[in-house]
Short mmCIF file of C-alpha atoms in Angstrom, two decimals:
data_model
loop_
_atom_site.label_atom_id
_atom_site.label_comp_id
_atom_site.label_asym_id
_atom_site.label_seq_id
_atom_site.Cartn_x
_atom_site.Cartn_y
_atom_site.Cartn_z
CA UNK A 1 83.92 87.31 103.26
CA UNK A 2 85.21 84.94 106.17
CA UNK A 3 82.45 84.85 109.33
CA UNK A 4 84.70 85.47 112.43
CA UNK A 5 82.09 84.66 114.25
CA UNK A 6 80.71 81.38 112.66
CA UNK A 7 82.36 78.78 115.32
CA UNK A 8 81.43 75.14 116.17
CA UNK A 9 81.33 76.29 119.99
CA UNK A 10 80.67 79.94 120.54
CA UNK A 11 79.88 79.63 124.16
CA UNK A 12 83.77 78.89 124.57
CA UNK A 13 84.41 82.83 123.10
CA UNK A 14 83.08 84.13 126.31
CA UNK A 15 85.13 83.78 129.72
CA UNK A 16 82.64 84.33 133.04
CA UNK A 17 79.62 84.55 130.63
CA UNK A 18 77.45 83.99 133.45
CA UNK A 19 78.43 86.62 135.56
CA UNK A 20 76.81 89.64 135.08
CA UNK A 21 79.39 91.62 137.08
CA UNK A 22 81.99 91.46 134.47
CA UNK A 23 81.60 92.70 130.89
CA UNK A 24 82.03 89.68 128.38
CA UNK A 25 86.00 89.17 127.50
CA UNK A 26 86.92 87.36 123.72
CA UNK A 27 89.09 84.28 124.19
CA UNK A 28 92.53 84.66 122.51
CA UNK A 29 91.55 82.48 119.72
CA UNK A 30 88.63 84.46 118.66
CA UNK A 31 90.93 88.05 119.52
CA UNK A 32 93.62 86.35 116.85
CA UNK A 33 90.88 85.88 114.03
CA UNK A 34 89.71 89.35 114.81
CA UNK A 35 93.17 90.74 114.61
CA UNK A 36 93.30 88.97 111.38
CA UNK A 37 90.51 89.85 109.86
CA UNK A 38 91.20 93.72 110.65
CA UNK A 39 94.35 93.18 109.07
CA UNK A 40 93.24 92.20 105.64
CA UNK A 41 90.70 95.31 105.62
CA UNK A 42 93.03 97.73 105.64
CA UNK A 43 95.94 95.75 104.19
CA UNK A 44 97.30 98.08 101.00
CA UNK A 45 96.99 97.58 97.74
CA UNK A 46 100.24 97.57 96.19
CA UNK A 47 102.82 94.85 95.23
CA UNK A 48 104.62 92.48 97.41
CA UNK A 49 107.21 89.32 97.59
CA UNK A 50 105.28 86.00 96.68
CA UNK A 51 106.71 83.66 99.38
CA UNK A 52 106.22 81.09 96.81
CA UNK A 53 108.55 82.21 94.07
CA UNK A 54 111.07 84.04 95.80
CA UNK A 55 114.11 83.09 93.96
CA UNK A 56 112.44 83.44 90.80
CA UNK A 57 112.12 87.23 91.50
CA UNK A 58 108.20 87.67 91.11
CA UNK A 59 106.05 89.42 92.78
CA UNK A 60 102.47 89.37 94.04
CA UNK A 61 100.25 91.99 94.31
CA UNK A 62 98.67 92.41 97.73
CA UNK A 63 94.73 93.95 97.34
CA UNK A 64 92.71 94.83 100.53
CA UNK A 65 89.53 92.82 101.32
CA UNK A 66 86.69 92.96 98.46
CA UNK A 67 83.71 94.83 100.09
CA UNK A 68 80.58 93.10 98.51
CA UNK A 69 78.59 95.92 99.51
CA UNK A 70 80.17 98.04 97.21
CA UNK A 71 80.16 95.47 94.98
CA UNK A 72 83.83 95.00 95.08
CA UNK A 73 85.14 91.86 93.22
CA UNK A 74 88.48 91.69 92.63
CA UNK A 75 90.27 90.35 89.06
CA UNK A 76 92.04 86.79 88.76
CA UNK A 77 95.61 87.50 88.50
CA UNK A 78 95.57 86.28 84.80
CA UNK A 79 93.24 88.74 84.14
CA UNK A 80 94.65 91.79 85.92
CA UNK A 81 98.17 91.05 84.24
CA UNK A 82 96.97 90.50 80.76
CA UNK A 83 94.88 93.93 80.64
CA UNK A 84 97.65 95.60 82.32
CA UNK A 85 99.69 94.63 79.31
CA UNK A 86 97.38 95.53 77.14
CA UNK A 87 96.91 99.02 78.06
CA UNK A 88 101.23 99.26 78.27
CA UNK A 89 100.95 98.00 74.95
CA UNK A 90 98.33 101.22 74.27
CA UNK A 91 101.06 103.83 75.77
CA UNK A 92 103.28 105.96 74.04
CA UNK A 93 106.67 106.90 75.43
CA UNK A 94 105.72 110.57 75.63
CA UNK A 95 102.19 109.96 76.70
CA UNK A 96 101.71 107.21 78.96
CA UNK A 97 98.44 108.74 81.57
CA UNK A 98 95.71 106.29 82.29
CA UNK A 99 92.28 106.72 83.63
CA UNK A 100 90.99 103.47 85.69
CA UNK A 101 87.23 103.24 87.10
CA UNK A 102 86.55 101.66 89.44
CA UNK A 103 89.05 99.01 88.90
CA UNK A 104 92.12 99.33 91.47
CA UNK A 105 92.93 95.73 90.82
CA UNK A 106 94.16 97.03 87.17
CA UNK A 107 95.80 100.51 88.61
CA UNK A 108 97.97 97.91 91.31
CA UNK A 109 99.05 95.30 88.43
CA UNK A 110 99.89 98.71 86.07
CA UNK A 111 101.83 100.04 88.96
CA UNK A 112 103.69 96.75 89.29
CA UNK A 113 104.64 95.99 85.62
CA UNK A 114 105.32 100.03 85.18
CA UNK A 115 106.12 101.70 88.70
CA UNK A 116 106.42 105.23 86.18
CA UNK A 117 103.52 104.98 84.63
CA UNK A 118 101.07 107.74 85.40
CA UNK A 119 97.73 106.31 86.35
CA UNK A 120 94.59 107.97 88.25
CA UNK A 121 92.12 106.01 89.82
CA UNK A 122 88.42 107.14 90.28
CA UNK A 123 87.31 105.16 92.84
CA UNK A 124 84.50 105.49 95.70
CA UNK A 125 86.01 103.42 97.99
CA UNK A 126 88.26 106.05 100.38
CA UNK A 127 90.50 103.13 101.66
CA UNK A 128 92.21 103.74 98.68
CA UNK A 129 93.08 107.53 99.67
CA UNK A 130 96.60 105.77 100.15
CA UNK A 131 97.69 106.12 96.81
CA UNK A 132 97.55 109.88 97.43
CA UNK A 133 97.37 111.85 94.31
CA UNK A 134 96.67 109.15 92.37
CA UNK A 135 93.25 108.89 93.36
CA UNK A 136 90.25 110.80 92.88
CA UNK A 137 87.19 110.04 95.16
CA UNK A 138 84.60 108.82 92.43
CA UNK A 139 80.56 108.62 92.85
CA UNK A 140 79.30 106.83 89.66
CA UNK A 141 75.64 108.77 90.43
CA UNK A 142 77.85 112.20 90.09
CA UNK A 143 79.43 111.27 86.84
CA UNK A 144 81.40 114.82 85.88
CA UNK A 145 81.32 116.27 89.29
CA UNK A 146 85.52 115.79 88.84
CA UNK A 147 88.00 117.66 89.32
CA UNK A 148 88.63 119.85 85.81
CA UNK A 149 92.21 119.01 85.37
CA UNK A 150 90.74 115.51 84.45
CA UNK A 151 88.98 116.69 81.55
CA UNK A 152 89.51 115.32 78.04
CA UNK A 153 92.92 114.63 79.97
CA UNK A 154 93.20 110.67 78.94
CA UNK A 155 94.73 108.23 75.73
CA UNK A 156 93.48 105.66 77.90
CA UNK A 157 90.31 104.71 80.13
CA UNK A 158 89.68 101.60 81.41
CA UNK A 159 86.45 101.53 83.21
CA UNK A 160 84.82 98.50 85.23
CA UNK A 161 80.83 100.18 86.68
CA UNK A 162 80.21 98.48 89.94
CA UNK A 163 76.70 97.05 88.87
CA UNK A 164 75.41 95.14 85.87
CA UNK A 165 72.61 97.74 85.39
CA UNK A 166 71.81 99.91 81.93
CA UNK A 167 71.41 103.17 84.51
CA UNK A 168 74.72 102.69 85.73
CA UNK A 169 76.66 101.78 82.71
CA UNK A 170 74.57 105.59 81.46
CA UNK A 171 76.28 107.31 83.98
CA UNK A 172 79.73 105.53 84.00
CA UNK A 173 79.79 106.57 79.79
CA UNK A 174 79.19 110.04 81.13
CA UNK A 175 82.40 109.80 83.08
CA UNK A 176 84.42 108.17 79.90
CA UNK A 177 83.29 111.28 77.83
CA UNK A 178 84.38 113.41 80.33
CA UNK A 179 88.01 112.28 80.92
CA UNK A 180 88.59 110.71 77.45
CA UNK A 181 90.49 112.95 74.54
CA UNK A 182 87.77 113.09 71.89
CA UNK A 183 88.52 111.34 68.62
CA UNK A 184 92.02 109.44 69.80
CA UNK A 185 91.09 107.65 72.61
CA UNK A 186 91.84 104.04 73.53
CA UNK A 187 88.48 102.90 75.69
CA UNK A 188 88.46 99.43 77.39
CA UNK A 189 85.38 98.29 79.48
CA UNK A 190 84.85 95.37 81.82
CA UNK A 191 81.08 94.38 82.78
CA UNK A 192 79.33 91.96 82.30
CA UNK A 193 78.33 90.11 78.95
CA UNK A 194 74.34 91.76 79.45
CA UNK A 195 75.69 95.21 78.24
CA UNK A 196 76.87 94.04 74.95
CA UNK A 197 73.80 95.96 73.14
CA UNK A 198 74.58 98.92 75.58
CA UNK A 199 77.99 99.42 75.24
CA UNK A 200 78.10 99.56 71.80
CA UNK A 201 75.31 102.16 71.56
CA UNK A 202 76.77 104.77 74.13
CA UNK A 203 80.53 103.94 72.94
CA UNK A 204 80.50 102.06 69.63
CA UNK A 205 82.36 99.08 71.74
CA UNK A 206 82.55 95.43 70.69
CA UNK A 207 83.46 92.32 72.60
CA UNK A 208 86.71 90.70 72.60
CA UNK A 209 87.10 86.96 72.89
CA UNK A 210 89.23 87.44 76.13
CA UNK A 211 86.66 85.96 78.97
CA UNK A 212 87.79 88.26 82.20
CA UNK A 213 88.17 86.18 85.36
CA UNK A 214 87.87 87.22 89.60
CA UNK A 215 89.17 85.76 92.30
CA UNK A 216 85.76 85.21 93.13
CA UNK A 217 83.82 83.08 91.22
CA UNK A 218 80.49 84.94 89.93
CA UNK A 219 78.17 83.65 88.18
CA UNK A 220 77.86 86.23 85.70
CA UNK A 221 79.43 86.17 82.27
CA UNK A 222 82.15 89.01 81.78
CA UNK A 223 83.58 90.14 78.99
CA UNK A 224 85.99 92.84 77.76
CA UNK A 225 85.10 95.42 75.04
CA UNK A 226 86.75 97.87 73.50
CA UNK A 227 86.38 100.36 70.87
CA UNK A 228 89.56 99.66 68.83
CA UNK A 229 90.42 96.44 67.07
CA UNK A 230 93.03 94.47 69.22
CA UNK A 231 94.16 92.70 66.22
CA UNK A 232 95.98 89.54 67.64
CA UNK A 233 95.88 90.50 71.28
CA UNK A 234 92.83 90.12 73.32
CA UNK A 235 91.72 87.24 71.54
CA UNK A 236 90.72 89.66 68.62
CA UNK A 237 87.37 91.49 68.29
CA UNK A 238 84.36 89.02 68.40
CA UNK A 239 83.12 88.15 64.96
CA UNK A 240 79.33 89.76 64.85
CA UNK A 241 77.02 87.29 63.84
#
């Protein structure tokens, strides 16, 4: 996240520093980056004109500013679109609801490709209370404390845990069980390559060769499992050694 106040001269942000009379005033170039800043924080998530490809008709989807300590980090557009399409694939014209966890990035791009599709996020993050009864406040340490209409309610859950930890991953399974239709579900799950051995003994997942991407670059490996073959899409399950 940019530093607004990392600036070669910071003594020039103050005007009549040295006078203890009057209460320290910003300079307007430090009151713009401020205004900016504040800006992207609460900017919505939802879909807006690329400047870049305006004739062309596409779109970009604007996302509010990644809070690293929620451990907010935000897909790669590639990424976001491709699992987007992927779970459109998974719908059926008569049943078409979608769970996400913890991954608005996915419920924006679904929104954009499908503005009718019906998609709840779970997310803990309240600046998303903007997407009104779409969203579900969502503590990952509370895992079924939902609301009961949610239960067993889902074809589809797509769930991305906020840390790369076996404890969390325990609990965020909880929540899959609770919102996923037993026996015909479609599960997708995004986290990080270390869970491979986990995820497939709480869900039965397996990796696919698609290597998920963010905007920014982390150092850990991510992968996508699921707990259906993909056949062709996806990159096709992993071959197990």
């Amino acid at each position: 996240m940019e530093d607004l106040g990392d600036h070669p001269n910071p003594q020039n942000d103050v005007v009549d520093a040295d006078d203890d009379d009057d209460p320290p005033m910003l300079s307007s170039e430090t009151l713009s980056a401020l205004k900016e800043f504040l800006a992207q924080q609460n900017r919505p998530l939802g879909v807006e004109p690329d400047p870049d490809n305006v004739e062309s008709g596409e779109e970009e989807v604007a996302l509010m500013a990644e809070d690293w300590k929620l451990s907010q980090f935000w897909y790669d557009r590639e990424t976001a679109e491709t699992v987007a399409r992927e779970v459109l694939t998974l719908c059926q014209p008569s049943d078409s609801r979608v769970a996400c966890i913890a991954c608005p990035t996915l419920y924006a791009y679904l929104k954009k490709l499908n503005h009718n599709i019906a998609v709840q996020l779970l997310e803990y993050d309240k600046r998303f209370e903007q997407h009104g009864t779409d969203f579900t406040f969502y503590d990952y340490n509370r895992p079924e404390e939902l609301p009961s209409e949610l239960k067993h309610a889902y074809r589809i859950v797509v769930a991305d845990p906020p840390y790369l930890s076996k404890e969390c991953l325990e609990k965020v399974a909880q929540t899959i069980s609770f919102l996923s239709r037993p026996q015909e579900s479609y599960l997708l799950l995004l986290t990080g390559g270390v869970q491979k051995d986990t995820a497939a003994e709480l869900m039965g997942l397996r990796p696919c060769g698609f290597r998920p991407r963010h905007s920014s670059k982390l150092g850990n490996e991510f992968r996508l499992f699921t707990n259906y073959d993909p056949g062709n899409r996806l990159g096709g399950w992993e071959q197990e050694d």
